[in-house]
Amino acid sequence: MTLFEEAKKYIPGGVNSPVRAFGSVHMEPVFAKYGKGPYIFDENGEKYIDFINSWGPLILGHSNKFLIERGKKYLEEGLTFGLPTNIEVEMAKFLTQAIGTDMVRMVNSGTEATMSAIRLARGFTGRDKIIKFEGCYHGHSDCLLVKSGSGTLTYNVQTSKGVPVDITKDTLVCRYNDIENVKNTIEKYKGQIACVIIEPVAGNMGVVSPKLDFIKSLREITEKENILLIFDEVITAFRCKFGSVKTLFGIEPDLYCLGKIIGGGLPVGAFAGKREIMEHLSPLGDVYQAGTLSGNPLAMKMGLDVLKILKENPSIYDKLEKNAKLLEEGFNDNIKSVALPAMTTRFNTMICLFFGEFDQIESYDDVKKADTKAYEKYFSYMLKEKILLPPAQFEAMFLSAAQDDEIINYTIEKNKEALEYVKENLNK
Ligand SMILES: *Cc1c(COP(=O)(O)O)cnc(C)c1O
């Protein structure tokens, strides 16, 4: 019996989060045993270059020596108290300054962050309806599991079973990068919409960049209608750049959702925003939100150490961006020379390779045209060459600062062979 077969006996689908099942690439998943720098070593003793990096958190790569030494010390200081701690104050001060906002509340996952931010937006505005965008993923809370991205897109779950219709009726879904669609929806439900939640750079339907005038108009219209604008930056914050991506657009959302990188590999999320909104949270206000392990000292200490490294070493972002650009250029050259229908999308350090014929990739409708069978062949070839990509077309590649030129060049070289392999097997 393989480990996966055994896993499936005790865990639904053998995994604790669906994309890990390698379902859309029809293979048994890689079972990670340990990680070192840019590599994952699996239970069979194979070594892979890792482009998953735990789906974002490991921006410094695996088992950073400095962080491990610090972590050992933190373990001795106690794991959790259920009392406020100094490190939570330090984390809150650091995060609000880095993001450029007033207050933050820590939670344990990105799902909790978006769920709580939406509750807060509804409590603050006294309105029930929300707008989300097709193909954006905001975790798995009920009202956000409509035309979602990531695993729901991979497994084609448009709306999850078990979510009452009464809950999804307040979720309005708009097209990414289509401001007219947003304007019409807001007009139709005037005075009823609490918030618009968006991935400012979409990373859960592959990588889809926002158009600058779309994001700017979104801010203008929400402000005019007293609708809160929520940036779900669970991926983008501290990945595309240090802090929030808002500075790249020159606008200011009302609330931010954070996660992944800020926990340094431990389970953490957060939501942050303007004081007059955040003060509606319990115990000050009447929007309830709580968590036994929220602000967990170990997670705060490990997360803050990572954030401080990122702040003190801006060259990390230069390196990530340089590597993403090299991959983009390398992939594009390969696509051209192999003459295979495919397209690379990139926003700063976020990059994705789509298979299929595209005029442009700006929305869910565009990404749905992707040839997932071609991606499957690509993925399996790369895996054979010991390069671990996200096991689904609709995900970003996650780079880490532990990846050097040699790894990037090797990846580009193998990408060419993989594209040739895909082309030869396109209709098989
Ligand atoms: C991963 C992700 C989430 C959910 O975070 P979890 O920690 O998996 O609950 C929410 N929003 C975005 C944009 C994400 O990428």
Short mmCIF file of C-alpha atoms and ligand atoms in Angstrom, two decimals:
data_model
loop_
_atom_site.label_atom_id
_atom_site.label_comp_id
_atom_site.label_asym_id
_atom_site.label_seq_id
_atom_site.Cartn_x
_atom_site.Cartn_y
_atom_site.Cartn_z
CA MET A 1 0.00 0.00 0.00
CA THR A 2 1.36 3.43 -0.91
CA LEU A 3 1.39 6.20 1.67
CA PHE A 4 -1.34 7.95 -0.33
CA GLU A 5 -3.53 4.84 -0.22
CA GLU A 6 -3.06 4.68 3.52
CA ALA A 7 -3.76 8.41 3.82
CA LYS A 8 -7.01 7.96 1.93
CA LYS A 9 -8.19 5.42 4.48
CA TYR A 10 -8.15 7.97 7.27
CA ILE A 11 -8.31 11.43 5.65
CA PRO A 12 -10.95 12.39 3.04
CA GLY A 13 -9.09 12.25 -0.29
CA GLY A 14 -5.92 11.62 1.66
CA VAL A 15 -5.24 15.32 2.19
CA ASN A 16 -6.07 18.16 4.53
CA SER A 17 -6.50 20.66 1.69
CA PRO A 18 -7.83 19.64 -1.77
CA VAL A 19 -5.11 20.97 -4.15
CA ARG A 20 -2.57 18.76 -2.38
CA ALA A 21 -4.26 15.66 -3.79
CA PHE A 22 -2.74 16.33 -7.28
CA GLY A 23 -6.27 15.61 -8.57
CA SER A 24 -6.08 17.77 -11.68
CA VAL A 25 -2.74 16.29 -12.74
CA HIS A 26 -3.95 12.74 -12.06
CA MET A 27 -0.92 11.57 -10.10
CA GLU A 28 -0.19 10.48 -6.58
CA PRO A 29 0.91 13.50 -4.56
CA VAL A 30 4.47 14.08 -3.44
CA PHE A 31 4.64 13.51 0.32
CA ALA A 32 7.05 16.08 1.71
CA LYS A 33 9.44 14.80 4.35
CA TYR A 34 11.70 17.77 4.92
CA GLY A 35 12.82 20.95 3.22
CA LYS A 36 16.15 22.70 2.87
CA GLY A 37 16.62 26.06 1.16
CA PRO A 38 15.12 25.77 -2.33
CA TYR A 39 14.50 22.00 -2.07
CA ILE A 40 11.88 19.60 -0.81
CA PHE A 41 12.88 16.01 -0.03
CA ASP A 42 10.03 13.53 -0.25
CA GLU A 43 9.23 10.28 1.54
CA ASN A 44 10.89 8.32 -1.31
CA GLY A 45 14.17 10.19 -0.88
CA GLU A 46 13.71 12.28 -4.05
CA LYS A 47 14.88 15.89 -4.09
CA TYR A 48 12.81 18.55 -5.85
CA ILE A 49 13.26 22.23 -6.64
CA ASP A 50 10.24 23.71 -4.91
CA PHE A 51 8.01 26.22 -6.68
CA ILE A 52 5.10 25.68 -4.28
CA ASN A 53 6.80 26.96 -1.14
CA SER A 54 3.76 26.01 0.91
CA TRP A 55 1.61 28.13 -1.49
CA GLY A 56 3.33 31.34 -0.52
CA PRO A 57 4.48 31.50 3.10
CA LEU A 58 8.05 30.31 2.51
CA ILE A 59 9.38 33.39 0.74
CA LEU A 60 12.82 32.69 2.25
CA GLY A 61 12.75 29.01 1.29
CA HIS A 62 12.84 26.04 3.65
CA SER A 63 14.54 25.70 7.04
CA ASN A 64 16.31 29.03 7.17
CA LYS A 65 19.21 28.51 9.62
CA PHE A 66 18.75 31.79 11.47
CA LEU A 67 15.01 31.23 11.89
CA ILE A 68 15.49 27.69 13.17
CA GLU A 69 17.89 28.85 15.88
CA ARG A 70 15.46 31.55 16.94
CA GLY A 71 12.56 29.11 16.85
CA LYS A 72 14.28 26.74 19.28
CA LYS A 73 14.58 29.57 21.77
CA TYR A 74 10.94 30.54 21.26
CA LEU A 75 9.79 27.01 22.05
CA GLU A 76 11.36 27.28 25.47
CA GLU A 77 9.54 30.52 26.18
CA GLY A 78 6.09 28.93 26.10
CA LEU A 79 3.64 28.18 23.31
CA THR A 80 0.40 29.90 24.22
CA PHE A 81 -1.04 31.75 27.19
CA GLY A 82 -4.54 32.99 26.44
CA LEU A 83 -3.34 36.33 27.74
CA PRO A 84 -2.09 39.35 25.82
CA THR A 85 1.66 39.36 25.13
CA ASN A 86 4.24 41.94 24.19
CA ILE A 87 5.01 40.19 20.90
CA GLU A 88 1.43 40.78 19.71
CA VAL A 89 1.90 44.51 20.27
CA GLU A 90 5.19 44.40 18.38
CA MET A 91 3.60 42.48 15.51
CA ALA A 92 0.62 44.87 15.36
CA LYS A 93 2.90 47.91 15.35
CA PHE A 94 5.13 46.39 12.66
CA LEU A 95 2.26 45.27 10.42
CA THR A 96 0.27 48.50 10.58
CA GLN A 97 3.38 50.53 9.78
CA ALA A 98 4.41 48.21 6.94
CA ILE A 99 0.93 48.16 5.42
CA GLY A 100 0.26 51.84 6.14
CA THR A 101 -2.95 51.57 8.15
CA ASP A 102 -4.15 52.02 11.74
CA MET A 103 -5.07 48.76 13.44
CA VAL A 104 -4.84 45.01 12.99
CA ARG A 105 -6.44 41.90 14.51
CA MET A 106 -4.58 38.59 14.26
CA VAL A 107 -6.34 35.34 13.37
CA ASN A 108 -5.17 31.83 12.42
CA SER A 109 -5.70 31.61 8.66
CA GLY A 110 -6.49 33.61 5.56
CA THR A 111 -9.99 32.14 5.61
CA GLU A 112 -10.61 33.60 9.04
CA ALA A 113 -9.16 36.94 7.95
CA THR A 114 -11.55 37.39 5.00
CA MET A 115 -14.54 35.96 6.89
CA SER A 116 -13.96 38.36 9.77
CA ALA A 117 -13.26 41.37 7.54
CA ILE A 118 -16.57 40.78 5.77
CA ARG A 119 -18.45 40.49 9.05
CA LEU A 120 -16.83 43.73 10.15
CA ALA A 121 -17.73 45.46 6.88
CA ARG A 122 -21.34 44.32 7.25
CA GLY A 123 -21.47 45.38 10.89
CA PHE A 124 -19.90 48.75 10.12
CA THR A 125 -22.14 49.60 7.16
CA GLY A 126 -25.31 47.88 8.36
CA ARG A 127 -25.63 46.32 4.88
CA ASP A 128 -25.67 42.63 3.92
CA LYS A 129 -24.60 42.34 0.29
CA ILE A 130 -21.01 41.91 -0.81
CA ILE A 131 -19.29 41.95 -4.19
CA LYS A 132 -16.56 39.47 -5.05
CA PHE A 133 -14.93 38.69 -8.39
CA GLU A 134 -15.07 35.55 -10.49
CA GLY A 135 -11.92 33.48 -10.05
CA CYS A 136 -10.79 35.24 -6.88
CA TYR A 137 -10.33 32.93 -3.91
CA HIS A 138 -10.79 34.25 -0.41
CA GLY A 139 -10.69 31.06 1.65
CA HIS A 140 -13.53 28.67 2.31
CA SER A 141 -16.06 30.57 4.43
CA ASP A 142 -19.67 30.15 3.25
CA CYS A 143 -20.44 33.47 1.61
CA LEU A 144 -17.17 33.48 -0.36
CA LEU A 145 -17.46 30.04 -1.95
CA VAL A 146 -19.17 31.34 -5.07
CA LYS A 147 -17.35 31.28 -8.44
CA SER A 148 -14.17 31.04 -6.47
CA GLY A 149 -10.61 30.29 -7.54
CA SER A 150 -7.83 27.90 -6.51
CA GLY A 151 -9.08 24.37 -5.66
CA THR A 152 -12.72 25.26 -6.37
CA LEU A 153 -11.73 26.29 -9.90
CA THR A 154 -9.46 23.27 -10.33
CA TYR A 155 -12.22 20.89 -9.19
CA ASN A 156 -15.00 22.98 -10.82
CA VAL A 157 -17.00 23.61 -7.64
CA GLN A 158 -18.93 26.74 -8.67
CA THR A 159 -20.68 26.92 -5.33
CA SER A 160 -20.01 24.39 -2.61
CA LYS A 161 -22.74 22.04 -1.44
CA GLY A 162 -23.59 22.75 2.16
CA VAL A 163 -23.73 26.50 1.64
CA PRO A 164 -27.33 27.69 2.10
CA VAL A 165 -28.82 29.62 -0.82
CA ASP A 166 -29.87 32.24 1.70
CA ILE A 167 -26.23 32.97 2.35
CA THR A 168 -25.01 33.11 -1.25
CA LYS A 169 -27.92 35.34 -2.33
CA ASP A 170 -26.04 38.23 -0.71
CA THR A 171 -22.85 37.45 -2.62
CA LEU A 172 -22.79 39.36 -5.91
CA VAL A 173 -20.19 38.21 -8.40
CA CYS A 174 -18.54 40.56 -10.88
CA ARG A 175 -16.01 40.13 -13.69
CA TYR A 176 -12.38 40.93 -12.85
CA ASN A 177 -11.08 44.00 -14.69
CA ASP A 178 -14.62 44.95 -15.82
CA ILE A 179 -15.57 48.24 -14.15
CA GLU A 180 -18.85 48.63 -16.07
CA ASN A 181 -20.00 45.32 -14.63
CA VAL A 182 -19.19 46.59 -11.11
CA LYS A 183 -20.90 49.93 -11.71
CA ASN A 184 -24.07 48.25 -12.98
CA THR A 185 -24.16 45.89 -10.02
CA ILE A 186 -23.71 48.72 -7.53
CA GLU A 187 -26.43 50.72 -9.29
CA LYS A 188 -28.81 47.76 -9.19
CA TYR A 189 -28.30 47.21 -5.44
CA LYS A 190 -27.81 50.82 -4.43
CA GLY A 191 -27.43 51.30 -0.68
CA GLN A 192 -27.35 47.54 0.00
CA ILE A 193 -23.71 46.67 -0.57
CA ALA A 194 -21.36 46.50 2.42
CA CYS A 195 -18.09 45.82 0.69
CA VAL A 196 -16.17 44.82 -2.39
CA ILE A 197 -13.51 42.21 -1.74
CA ILE A 198 -10.79 41.65 -4.32
CA GLU A 199 -7.40 40.08 -4.80
CA PRO A 200 -5.60 43.22 -6.01
CA VAL A 201 -3.45 40.90 -8.11
CA ALA A 202 -5.38 37.70 -8.76
CA GLY A 203 -3.26 34.69 -7.84
CA ASN A 204 -5.86 31.96 -7.52
CA MET A 205 -6.93 31.66 -11.16
CA GLY A 206 -3.32 31.54 -12.23
CA VAL A 207 -1.87 35.05 -12.21
CA VAL A 208 -4.14 37.78 -13.60
CA SER A 209 -2.94 41.37 -13.30
CA PRO A 210 -5.41 44.16 -12.57
CA LYS A 211 -5.66 47.05 -14.97
CA LEU A 212 -4.62 50.24 -13.25
CA ASP A 213 -7.71 52.21 -14.29
CA PHE A 214 -9.93 49.34 -13.12
CA ILE A 215 -8.46 49.42 -9.61
CA LYS A 216 -8.57 53.22 -9.48
CA SER A 217 -12.20 53.35 -10.65
CA LEU A 218 -13.09 50.63 -8.16
CA ARG A 219 -11.78 52.84 -5.36
CA GLU A 220 -13.63 55.90 -6.69
CA ILE A 221 -16.99 54.24 -7.02
CA THR A 222 -16.85 52.37 -3.69
CA GLU A 223 -15.86 55.56 -1.90
CA LYS A 224 -18.69 57.48 -3.53
CA GLU A 225 -21.24 54.82 -2.50
CA ASN A 226 -19.86 54.32 1.04
CA ILE A 227 -18.93 50.75 0.22
CA LEU A 228 -15.82 49.40 1.93
CA LEU A 229 -13.03 48.24 -0.35
CA ILE A 230 -11.25 45.16 1.00
CA PHE A 231 -7.91 44.12 -0.45
CA ASP A 232 -7.37 40.42 0.10
CA GLU A 233 -3.59 40.47 0.22
CA VAL A 234 -3.12 37.03 1.72
CA ILE A 235 -0.77 36.31 -1.22
CA THR A 236 0.31 39.73 -2.44
CA ALA A 237 1.36 41.52 0.77
CA PHE A 238 5.09 41.06 1.36
CA ARG A 239 5.33 38.94 -1.80
CA CYS A 240 4.94 41.43 -4.64
CA LYS A 241 6.77 43.99 -2.53
CA PHE A 242 7.38 44.83 1.11
CA GLY A 243 3.98 45.81 2.60
CA SER A 244 0.80 46.31 0.59
CA VAL A 245 0.57 46.46 -3.21
CA LYS A 246 -1.64 49.54 -2.83
CA THR A 247 1.36 51.82 -3.29
CA LEU A 248 1.77 50.41 -6.81
CA PHE A 249 -1.74 51.64 -7.65
CA GLY A 250 -1.73 54.85 -5.65
CA ILE A 251 -4.99 54.08 -3.85
CA GLU A 252 -6.01 53.23 -0.30
CA PRO A 253 -8.42 50.38 0.50
CA ASP A 254 -10.43 50.43 3.76
CA LEU A 255 -9.50 46.95 4.97
CA TYR A 256 -6.73 44.46 4.24
CA CYS A 257 -6.66 40.70 4.68
CA LEU A 258 -3.29 39.14 5.35
CA GLY A 259 -1.88 35.64 5.80
CA LYS A 260 0.69 33.24 4.37
CA ILE A 261 4.05 35.12 4.56
CA ILE A 262 3.25 36.99 7.79
CA GLY A 263 3.23 33.73 9.77
CA GLY A 264 6.64 32.62 8.57
CA GLY A 265 5.28 29.11 7.92
CA LEU A 266 3.03 28.88 10.97
CA PRO A 267 -0.78 29.15 10.73
CA VAL A 268 -1.52 32.88 10.80
CA GLY A 269 -3.88 35.40 9.25
CA ALA A 270 -4.78 38.99 10.02
CA PHE A 271 -7.13 41.73 8.98
CA ALA A 272 -6.29 45.37 9.26
CA GLY A 273 -7.68 48.77 8.46
CA LYS A 274 -8.77 52.19 9.44
CA ARG A 275 -9.32 52.91 13.13
CA GLU A 276 -12.94 54.07 12.78
CA ILE A 277 -13.81 50.72 11.19
CA MET A 278 -11.61 48.42 13.29
CA GLU A 279 -12.98 49.90 16.53
CA HIS A 280 -16.31 48.27 15.75
CA LEU A 281 -14.74 44.94 16.72
CA SER A 282 -15.41 43.30 20.06
CA PRO A 283 -14.56 44.14 22.86
CA LEU A 284 -14.84 47.81 21.79
CA GLY A 285 -17.72 47.42 19.39
CA ASP A 286 -20.49 44.95 18.69
CA VAL A 287 -18.97 42.95 15.81
CA TYR A 288 -17.87 39.75 17.50
CA GLN A 289 -14.62 38.00 16.59
CA ALA A 290 -12.33 35.83 18.72
CA GLY A 291 -9.77 33.00 18.75
CA THR A 292 -8.16 30.78 21.41
CA LEU A 293 -4.85 30.68 19.53
CA SER A 294 -5.12 34.08 17.80
CA GLY A 295 -1.90 36.05 18.14
CA ASN A 296 -0.14 32.84 19.12
CA PRO A 297 3.26 33.86 20.54
CA LEU A 298 5.28 31.27 18.61
CA ALA A 299 3.62 32.23 15.32
CA MET A 300 4.03 35.95 16.07
CA LYS A 301 7.72 35.56 16.84
CA MET A 302 8.47 33.44 13.80
CA GLY A 303 6.38 35.64 11.51
CA LEU A 304 7.88 38.86 12.79
CA ASP A 305 11.40 37.52 12.29
CA VAL A 306 10.61 36.83 8.64
CA LEU A 307 9.04 40.25 8.17
CA LYS A 308 12.06 41.93 9.75
CA ILE A 309 14.41 40.05 7.41
CA LEU A 310 12.31 41.23 4.46
CA LYS A 311 12.37 44.80 5.69
CA GLU A 312 16.10 44.85 6.34
CA ASN A 313 16.96 43.19 3.02
CA PRO A 314 15.11 44.95 0.20
CA SER A 315 17.47 43.18 -2.21
CA ILE A 316 15.36 40.04 -1.62
CA TYR A 317 12.58 41.64 -3.66
CA ASP A 318 15.02 42.67 -6.39
CA LYS A 319 16.19 39.08 -6.58
CA LEU A 320 12.67 37.61 -6.63
CA GLU A 321 11.61 40.04 -9.31
CA LYS A 322 14.75 39.40 -11.36
CA ASN A 323 14.14 35.64 -11.17
CA ALA A 324 10.46 36.00 -12.08
CA LYS A 325 11.45 38.14 -15.05
CA LEU A 326 14.09 35.63 -16.15
CA LEU A 327 11.50 32.85 -15.97
CA GLU A 328 9.00 34.93 -17.91
CA GLU A 329 11.51 35.74 -20.66
CA GLY A 330 12.82 32.19 -20.73
CA PHE A 331 9.34 30.66 -20.93
CA ASN A 332 8.33 33.13 -23.66
CA ASP A 333 11.42 32.33 -25.73
CA ASN A 334 10.69 28.63 -25.31
CA ILE A 335 7.01 29.05 -26.25
CA LYS A 336 8.10 30.84 -29.41
CA SER A 337 10.79 28.39 -30.44
CA VAL A 338 8.67 25.31 -29.69
CA ALA A 339 5.64 27.01 -31.31
CA LEU A 340 3.13 25.84 -28.76
CA PRO A 341 -0.02 27.79 -27.87
CA ALA A 342 0.68 29.14 -24.37
CA MET A 343 1.03 32.44 -22.55
CA THR A 344 3.01 33.63 -19.56
CA THR A 345 1.46 36.13 -17.15
CA ARG A 346 3.42 37.99 -14.52
CA PHE A 347 2.93 40.73 -11.94
CA ASN A 348 6.21 41.58 -10.21
CA THR A 349 7.25 38.37 -8.48
CA MET A 350 4.04 36.46 -9.28
CA ILE A 351 4.17 34.35 -12.43
CA CYS A 352 2.10 31.71 -14.20
CA LEU A 353 2.29 29.75 -17.45
CA PHE A 354 -1.06 29.15 -19.15
CA PHE A 355 -1.52 26.56 -21.87
CA GLY A 356 -3.95 27.27 -24.74
CA GLU A 357 -4.85 29.96 -27.27
CA PHE A 358 -5.44 33.38 -25.72
CA ASP A 359 -5.91 36.91 -27.02
CA GLN A 360 -5.44 38.25 -23.51
CA ILE A 361 -5.67 36.98 -19.94
CA GLU A 362 -7.66 39.49 -17.91
CA SER A 363 -10.51 37.56 -16.34
CA TYR A 364 -12.00 34.24 -15.29
CA ASP A 365 -13.58 33.84 -18.75
CA ASP A 366 -10.11 34.05 -20.26
CA VAL A 367 -8.42 31.61 -17.88
CA LYS A 368 -11.25 29.10 -18.30
CA LYS A 369 -9.99 28.62 -21.87
CA ALA A 370 -6.79 27.11 -20.51
CA ASP A 371 -5.87 23.62 -21.67
CA THR A 372 -5.60 21.83 -18.32
CA LYS A 373 -4.63 18.56 -20.04
CA ALA A 374 -1.59 20.28 -21.53
CA TYR A 375 -0.72 21.64 -18.09
CA GLU A 376 -0.98 18.12 -16.69
CA LYS A 377 1.58 16.86 -19.23
CA TYR A 378 3.83 19.84 -18.54
CA PHE A 379 3.62 19.28 -14.80
CA SER A 380 4.43 15.58 -15.06
CA TYR A 381 7.46 16.23 -17.27
CA MET A 382 8.81 18.87 -14.91
CA LEU A 383 8.22 16.60 -11.91
CA LYS A 384 10.20 13.84 -13.62
CA GLU A 385 13.03 16.38 -13.94
CA LYS A 386 12.69 17.09 -10.19
CA ILE A 387 11.00 20.45 -10.48
CA LEU A 388 7.90 20.71 -8.30
CA LEU A 389 5.35 23.13 -9.77
CA PRO A 390 1.88 23.83 -8.38
CA PRO A 391 -0.11 20.70 -9.31
CA ALA A 392 -2.84 22.72 -11.04
CA GLN A 393 -3.08 25.19 -13.92
CA PHE A 394 -4.93 27.84 -11.92
CA GLU A 395 -2.19 28.61 -9.42
CA ALA A 396 0.80 30.93 -9.32
CA MET A 397 4.37 29.66 -9.13
CA PHE A 398 5.80 30.66 -5.76
CA LEU A 399 9.41 31.77 -5.88
CA SER A 400 11.70 31.93 -2.87
CA ALA A 401 14.82 33.90 -2.07
CA ALA A 402 16.65 30.57 -1.69
CA GLN A 403 16.50 30.00 -5.47
CA ASP A 404 19.74 30.92 -7.25
CA ASP A 405 20.65 31.54 -10.91
CA GLU A 406 21.51 27.90 -11.41
CA ILE A 407 18.03 26.82 -10.34
CA ILE A 408 16.33 29.42 -12.52
CA ASN A 409 18.44 28.49 -15.57
CA TYR A 410 17.83 24.78 -15.01
CA THR A 411 14.08 25.46 -14.76
CA ILE A 412 14.08 27.40 -18.04
CA GLU A 413 16.09 24.66 -19.75
CA LYS A 414 13.70 21.96 -18.54
CA ASN A 415 10.71 24.13 -19.40
CA LYS A 416 11.79 23.98 -23.06
CA GLU A 417 12.04 20.19 -23.02
CA ALA A 418 8.68 20.01 -21.25
CA LEU A 419 7.03 22.24 -23.86
CA GLU A 420 8.42 20.01 -26.62
CA TYR A 421 7.04 17.00 -24.79
CA VAL A 422 3.63 18.67 -24.41
CA LYS A 423 3.60 19.56 -28.12
CA GLU A 424 4.42 16.00 -29.19
CA ASN A 425 1.67 14.65 -26.94
CA LEU A 426 -0.87 17.43 -27.37
CA ASN A 427 -3.71 15.28 -28.66
CA LYS A 428 -2.86 12.02 -26.96
C1 LIG B 1 -4.66 31.29 0.51
C2 LIG B 1 -5.63 32.40 0.39
C3 LIG B 1 -6.68 32.59 1.29
C4 LIG B 1 -7.01 31.59 2.35
O1 LIG B 1 -6.01 31.46 3.30
P1 LIG B 1 -5.96 30.11 4.18
O2 LIG B 1 -4.85 30.37 5.15
O3 LIG B 1 -5.69 29.00 3.22
O4 LIG B 1 -7.28 29.97 4.84
C5 LIG B 1 -7.45 33.72 1.17
N1 LIG B 1 -7.23 34.62 0.21
C6 LIG B 1 -6.24 34.48 -0.69
C7 LIG B 1 -6.02 35.52 -1.72
C8 LIG B 1 -5.43 33.35 -0.65
O5 LIG B 1 -4.48 33.18 -1.58
#
